[in-house]
mmCIF file of C-alpha atoms in Angstrom:
data_model
loop_
_atom_site.group_PDB
_atom_site.id
_atom_site.type_symbol
_atom_site.label_atom_id
_atom_site.label_comp_id
_atom_site.label_asym_id
_atom_site.label_seq_id
_atom_site.Cartn_x
_atom_site.Cartn_y
_atom_site.Cartn_z
ATOM 1 C CA MET N 1 20.176 -8.674 7.756
ATOM 2 C CA ALA N 2 17.049 -8.968 6.038
ATOM 3 C CA ARG N 3 16.557 -12.186 3.586
ATOM 4 C CA ILE N 4 14.264 -14.511 2.304
ATOM 5 C CA ASP N 5 13.838 -17.732 3.541
ATOM 6 C CA GLU N 6 13.089 -20.505 0.672
ATOM 7 C CA SER N 7 12.142 -23.188 3.574
ATOM 8 C CA ARG N 8 9.093 -20.896 3.999
ATOM 9 C CA PRO N 9 6.268 -21.048 1.776
ATOM 10 C CA PHE N 10 5.113 -18.201 -0.245
ATOM 11 C CA ILE N 11 1.545 -17.073 0.325
ATOM 12 C CA PRO N 12 -0.397 -14.977 -2.086
ATOM 13 C CA VAL N 13 -2.248 -12.103 -0.861
ATOM 14 C CA LYS N 14 -5.462 -10.616 -2.615
ATOM 15 C CA ILE N 15 -4.453 -6.571 -3.220
ATOM 16 C CA ALA N 16 -6.401 -3.700 -4.635
ATOM 17 C CA VAL N 17 -5.023 -0.697 -6.609
ATOM 18 C CA LEU N 18 -6.729 2.237 -6.484
ATOM 19 C CA THR N 19 -5.384 5.502 -8.790
ATOM 20 C CA ILE N 20 -6.525 8.654 -7.675
ATOM 21 C CA SER N 21 -7.166 11.222 -10.667
ATOM 22 C CA ASP N 22 -9.040 14.028 -12.076
ATOM 23 C CA SER N 23 -7.353 13.267 -15.883
ATOM 24 C CA ARG N 24 -6.384 9.278 -15.856
ATOM 25 C CA SER N 25 -8.648 6.445 -17.260
ATOM 26 C CA LEU N 26 -7.632 2.713 -16.859
ATOM 27 C CA ASP N 27 -6.281 3.179 -20.442
ATOM 28 C CA ASN N 28 -3.751 5.584 -19.549
ATOM 29 C CA ASP N 29 -2.997 5.317 -15.966
ATOM 30 C CA LYS N 30 0.875 4.263 -15.961
ATOM 31 C CA SER N 31 0.984 4.093 -12.030
ATOM 32 C CA GLY N 32 -1.700 2.096 -11.193
ATOM 33 C CA LEU N 33 -0.405 -0.435 -14.163
ATOM 34 C CA THR N 34 2.805 -0.470 -12.975
ATOM 35 C CA LEU N 35 1.692 -1.506 -9.311
ATOM 36 C CA ALA N 36 -0.480 -4.263 -11.036
ATOM 37 C CA THR N 37 2.203 -5.617 -12.940
ATOM 38 C CA ARG N 38 4.549 -5.627 -10.218
ATOM 39 C CA ILE N 39 1.741 -7.681 -7.772
ATOM 40 C CA GLU N 40 0.813 -10.358 -10.344
ATOM 41 C CA GLU N 41 4.751 -10.730 -11.207
ATOM 42 C CA ALA N 42 5.261 -11.195 -7.543
ATOM 43 C CA GLY N 43 2.719 -14.171 -7.142
ATOM 44 C CA HIS N 44 0.094 -12.060 -5.408
ATOM 45 C CA VAL N 45 -3.516 -11.873 -6.616
ATOM 46 C CA LEU N 46 -4.986 -8.164 -8.246
ATOM 47 C CA ALA N 47 -8.091 -8.351 -6.307
ATOM 48 C CA ALA N 48 -9.405 -5.327 -7.830
ATOM 49 C CA ARG N 49 -8.202 -2.097 -9.939
ATOM 50 C CA ASP N 50 -9.904 1.421 -9.952
ATOM 51 C CA ILE N 51 -9.787 5.090 -10.763
ATOM 52 C CA VAL N 52 -11.469 7.671 -8.570
ATOM 53 C CA THR N 53 -11.184 11.497 -8.825
ATOM 54 C CA ASP N 54 -9.315 13.704 -6.138
ATOM 55 C CA ASP N 55 -12.680 13.776 -3.760
ATOM 56 C CA THR N 56 -12.299 13.235 -0.467
ATOM 57 C CA ASP N 57 -15.575 11.203 -0.171
ATOM 58 C CA LYS N 58 -15.033 9.119 -3.141
ATOM 59 C CA ILE N 59 -11.456 7.909 -2.009
ATOM 60 C CA ALA N 60 -12.513 7.307 1.299
ATOM 61 C CA ALA N 61 -15.718 5.578 0.360
ATOM 62 C CA ARG N 62 -13.571 2.916 -2.140
ATOM 63 C CA VAL N 63 -10.926 2.486 0.496
ATOM 64 C CA LYS N 64 -13.182 1.847 3.525
ATOM 65 C CA GLY N 65 -15.202 -0.571 1.402
ATOM 66 C CA TRP N 66 -12.150 -2.635 0.153
ATOM 67 C CA ALA N 67 -10.907 -2.735 3.932
ATOM 68 C CA ASP N 68 -14.484 -3.871 4.759
ATOM 69 C CA ASP N 69 -14.098 -6.724 1.879
ATOM 70 C CA PRO N 70 -12.960 -10.072 3.175
ATOM 71 C CA GLU N 71 -11.727 -10.816 -0.218
ATOM 72 C CA ILE N 72 -9.085 -8.064 0.050
ATOM 73 C CA ASP N 73 -6.050 -8.243 2.310
ATOM 74 C CA VAL N 74 -4.205 -4.826 1.139
ATOM 75 C CA VAL N 75 -5.143 -1.706 -0.526
ATOM 76 C CA ILE N 76 -2.556 0.606 -2.709
ATOM 77 C CA THR N 77 -3.638 3.800 -3.564
ATOM 78 C CA THR N 78 -1.426 6.099 -6.182
ATOM 79 C CA GLY N 79 -2.169 9.507 -6.448
ATOM 80 C CA GLY N 80 -2.895 12.769 -4.652
ATOM 81 C CA THR N 81 -0.226 12.715 -1.880
ATOM 82 C CA GLY N 82 1.334 16.286 -3.014
ATOM 83 C CA PHE N 83 0.312 19.706 -1.559
ATOM 84 C CA THR N 84 -1.925 21.240 -4.341
ATOM 85 C CA GLY N 85 -5.494 21.876 -3.414
ATOM 86 C CA ARG N 86 -6.791 18.889 -5.153
ATOM 87 C CA ASP N 87 -3.901 16.202 -3.289
ATOM 88 C CA VAL N 88 -6.523 15.025 -0.770
ATOM 89 C CA THR N 89 -5.550 11.373 -0.617
ATOM 90 C CA PRO N 90 -4.087 11.396 2.903
ATOM 91 C CA GLU N 91 -6.880 13.586 4.164
ATOM 92 C CA ALA N 92 -9.372 11.213 3.164
ATOM 93 C CA ILE N 93 -7.407 8.080 4.383
ATOM 94 C CA THR N 94 -5.812 8.922 7.755
ATOM 95 C CA PRO N 95 -8.807 9.114 9.540
ATOM 96 C CA LEU N 96 -10.197 5.678 8.567
ATOM 97 C CA PHE N 97 -6.523 4.246 9.993
ATOM 98 C CA ASP N 98 -6.925 2.357 12.911
ATOM 99 C CA LYS N 99 -3.337 2.328 13.332
ATOM 100 C CA GLN N 100 -0.927 4.336 11.240
ATOM 101 C CA MET N 101 2.349 3.162 10.013
ATOM 102 C CA ASP N 102 4.862 5.905 10.477
ATOM 103 C CA GLY N 103 8.049 3.830 9.613
ATOM 104 C CA PHE N 104 6.500 3.119 6.134
ATOM 105 C CA SER N 105 6.782 6.862 5.018
ATOM 106 C CA GLU N 106 9.857 6.922 6.899
ATOM 107 C CA VAL N 107 11.414 4.207 4.821
ATOM 108 C CA PHE N 108 9.199 5.452 1.665
ATOM 109 C CA HIS N 109 11.196 9.011 1.907
ATOM 110 C CA ARG N 110 14.857 7.360 2.398
ATOM 111 C CA ILE N 111 14.505 5.139 -0.571
ATOM 112 C CA SER N 112 13.118 8.148 -2.668
ATOM 113 C CA TYR N 113 15.786 10.876 -1.493
ATOM 114 C CA ASP N 114 18.328 8.178 -3.211
ATOM 115 C CA LYS N 115 16.687 8.793 -6.130
ATOM 116 C CA ILE N 116 15.126 12.331 -6.488
ATOM 117 C CA GLY N 117 16.786 14.105 -3.459
ATOM 118 C CA THR N 118 14.766 16.645 -1.363
ATOM 119 C CA SER N 119 12.232 16.518 -3.896
ATOM 120 C CA THR N 120 10.882 13.664 -1.849
ATOM 121 C CA ILE N 121 9.544 15.996 0.894
ATOM 122 C CA GLN N 122 6.645 16.873 -1.609
ATOM 123 C CA SER N 123 5.116 13.835 -1.064
ATOM 124 C CA ARG N 124 2.516 12.638 1.909
ATOM 125 C CA ALA N 125 3.111 8.977 1.489
ATOM 126 C CA THR N 126 1.666 7.164 4.536
ATOM 127 C CA GLY N 127 0.409 3.568 5.531
ATOM 128 C CA GLY N 128 -1.791 1.911 8.159
ATOM 129 C CA VAL N 129 -4.297 -0.558 9.045
ATOM 130 C CA ILE N 130 -8.050 -0.109 8.367
ATOM 131 C CA ASN N 131 -10.292 -3.134 9.660
ATOM 132 C CA ALA N 132 -7.144 -5.689 9.445
ATOM 133 C CA THR N 133 -6.404 -4.695 5.915
ATOM 134 C CA TYR N 134 -3.042 -2.857 5.019
ATOM 135 C CA VAL N 135 -3.411 0.299 3.212
ATOM 136 C CA PHE N 136 -0.259 2.038 1.701
ATOM 137 C CA VAL N 137 -0.769 5.840 0.237
ATOM 138 C CA LEU N 138 1.991 6.089 -2.597
ATOM 139 C CA PRO N 139 2.419 9.431 -5.032
ATOM 140 C CA GLY N 140 1.208 9.103 -8.465
ATOM 141 C CA SER N 141 4.603 8.919 -10.261
ATOM 142 C CA PRO N 142 5.441 5.495 -11.843
ATOM 143 C CA GLY N 143 9.086 6.106 -10.238
ATOM 144 C CA ALA N 144 7.657 6.426 -7.019
ATOM 145 C CA CYS N 145 5.259 3.289 -7.326
ATOM 146 C CA LYS N 146 8.262 1.232 -8.413
ATOM 147 C CA ASP N 147 10.486 2.898 -5.232
ATOM 148 C CA ALA N 148 7.495 1.586 -2.825
ATOM 149 C CA TRP N 149 7.013 -1.781 -4.401
ATOM 150 C CA ASP N 150 10.439 -2.697 -4.978
ATOM 151 C CA GLY N 151 11.863 -1.258 -1.863
ATOM 152 C CA ILE N 152 9.447 -2.096 0.942
ATOM 153 C CA LEU N 153 6.229 -3.924 -0.278
ATOM 154 C CA LYS N 154 7.354 -6.650 -2.140
ATOM 155 C CA TYR N 155 9.513 -7.678 0.542
ATOM 156 C CA GLN N 156 6.810 -7.068 3.471
ATOM 157 C CA LEU N 157 4.090 -8.333 1.867
ATOM 158 C CA ASP N 158 6.209 -11.704 1.198
ATOM 159 C CA TYR N 159 5.811 -14.414 4.176
ATOM 160 C CA ARG N 160 9.520 -15.807 3.387
ATOM 161 C CA HIS N 161 10.766 -12.435 4.301
ATOM 162 C CA MET N 162 12.941 -12.505 7.542
ATOM 163 C CA PRO N 163 13.315 -11.424 10.163
ATOM 164 C CA CYS N 164 9.768 -10.467 10.288
ATOM 165 C CA ASN N 165 7.052 -9.411 7.512
ATOM 166 C CA PHE N 166 3.295 -7.936 7.349
ATOM 167 C CA ILE N 167 1.988 -11.670 6.471
ATOM 168 C CA GLU N 168 3.154 -13.426 9.529
ATOM 169 C CA ILE N 169 0.993 -10.794 11.660
ATOM 170 C CA MET N 170 -2.152 -10.458 9.463
ATOM 171 C CA PRO N 171 -4.199 -13.092 11.504
ATOM 172 C CA ARG N 172 -3.486 -10.936 14.664
ATOM 173 C CA LEU N 173 -4.261 -7.478 13.125
ATOM 174 C CA ASP N 174 -7.927 -7.664 14.750
ATOM 175 C CA GLU N 175 -6.985 -9.647 17.697
ATOM 176 C CA HIS N 176 -8.483 -6.585 19.783
ATOM 177 C CA LEU N 177 -11.650 -7.167 18.516
ATOM 178 C CA LYS N 178 -11.934 -10.782 19.144
ATOM 179 C CA ARG N 179 -11.425 -10.317 22.882
ATOM 180 C CA GLY N 180 -14.555 -7.753 23.074
ATOM 181 C CA LYS N 181 -12.859 -4.567 23.466
#
């Protein structure tokens, strides 16, 4: 059974939040604010926050830039995961993945199903690793951001979460590069 081991120290990580939208600004971005607030309330560092339009090249450039920044451990995007013509976030980010995290999408949809039923299939939420940086692609609704953070990320980004968590394996995410491969 999952639990928090209080004997282990909390290790804050540096998290960047990217909102993908043609219509939002930082002043009216409820989803980005939802994530930023939860990140800071959990004790992590909000390393960066930005908004880019629904443009594949702009999304990929911002995410890749943050993934290459040693001061950022995690990138969370919100928006652009649906099926309309402008929803291009998965197309922009999944080609960048060194490893895709299929289980993230599965657990996200399981949590979402309990809240919105079959409507969860309208999201292409995903996760993966780019250059030893965790990247999570979330839908643009504040509810979906709450579900992903409260149901998955706040636990997996907590070193005290047992039996395992993302933080304890962070030092090994790029071990294949250290062996000269």
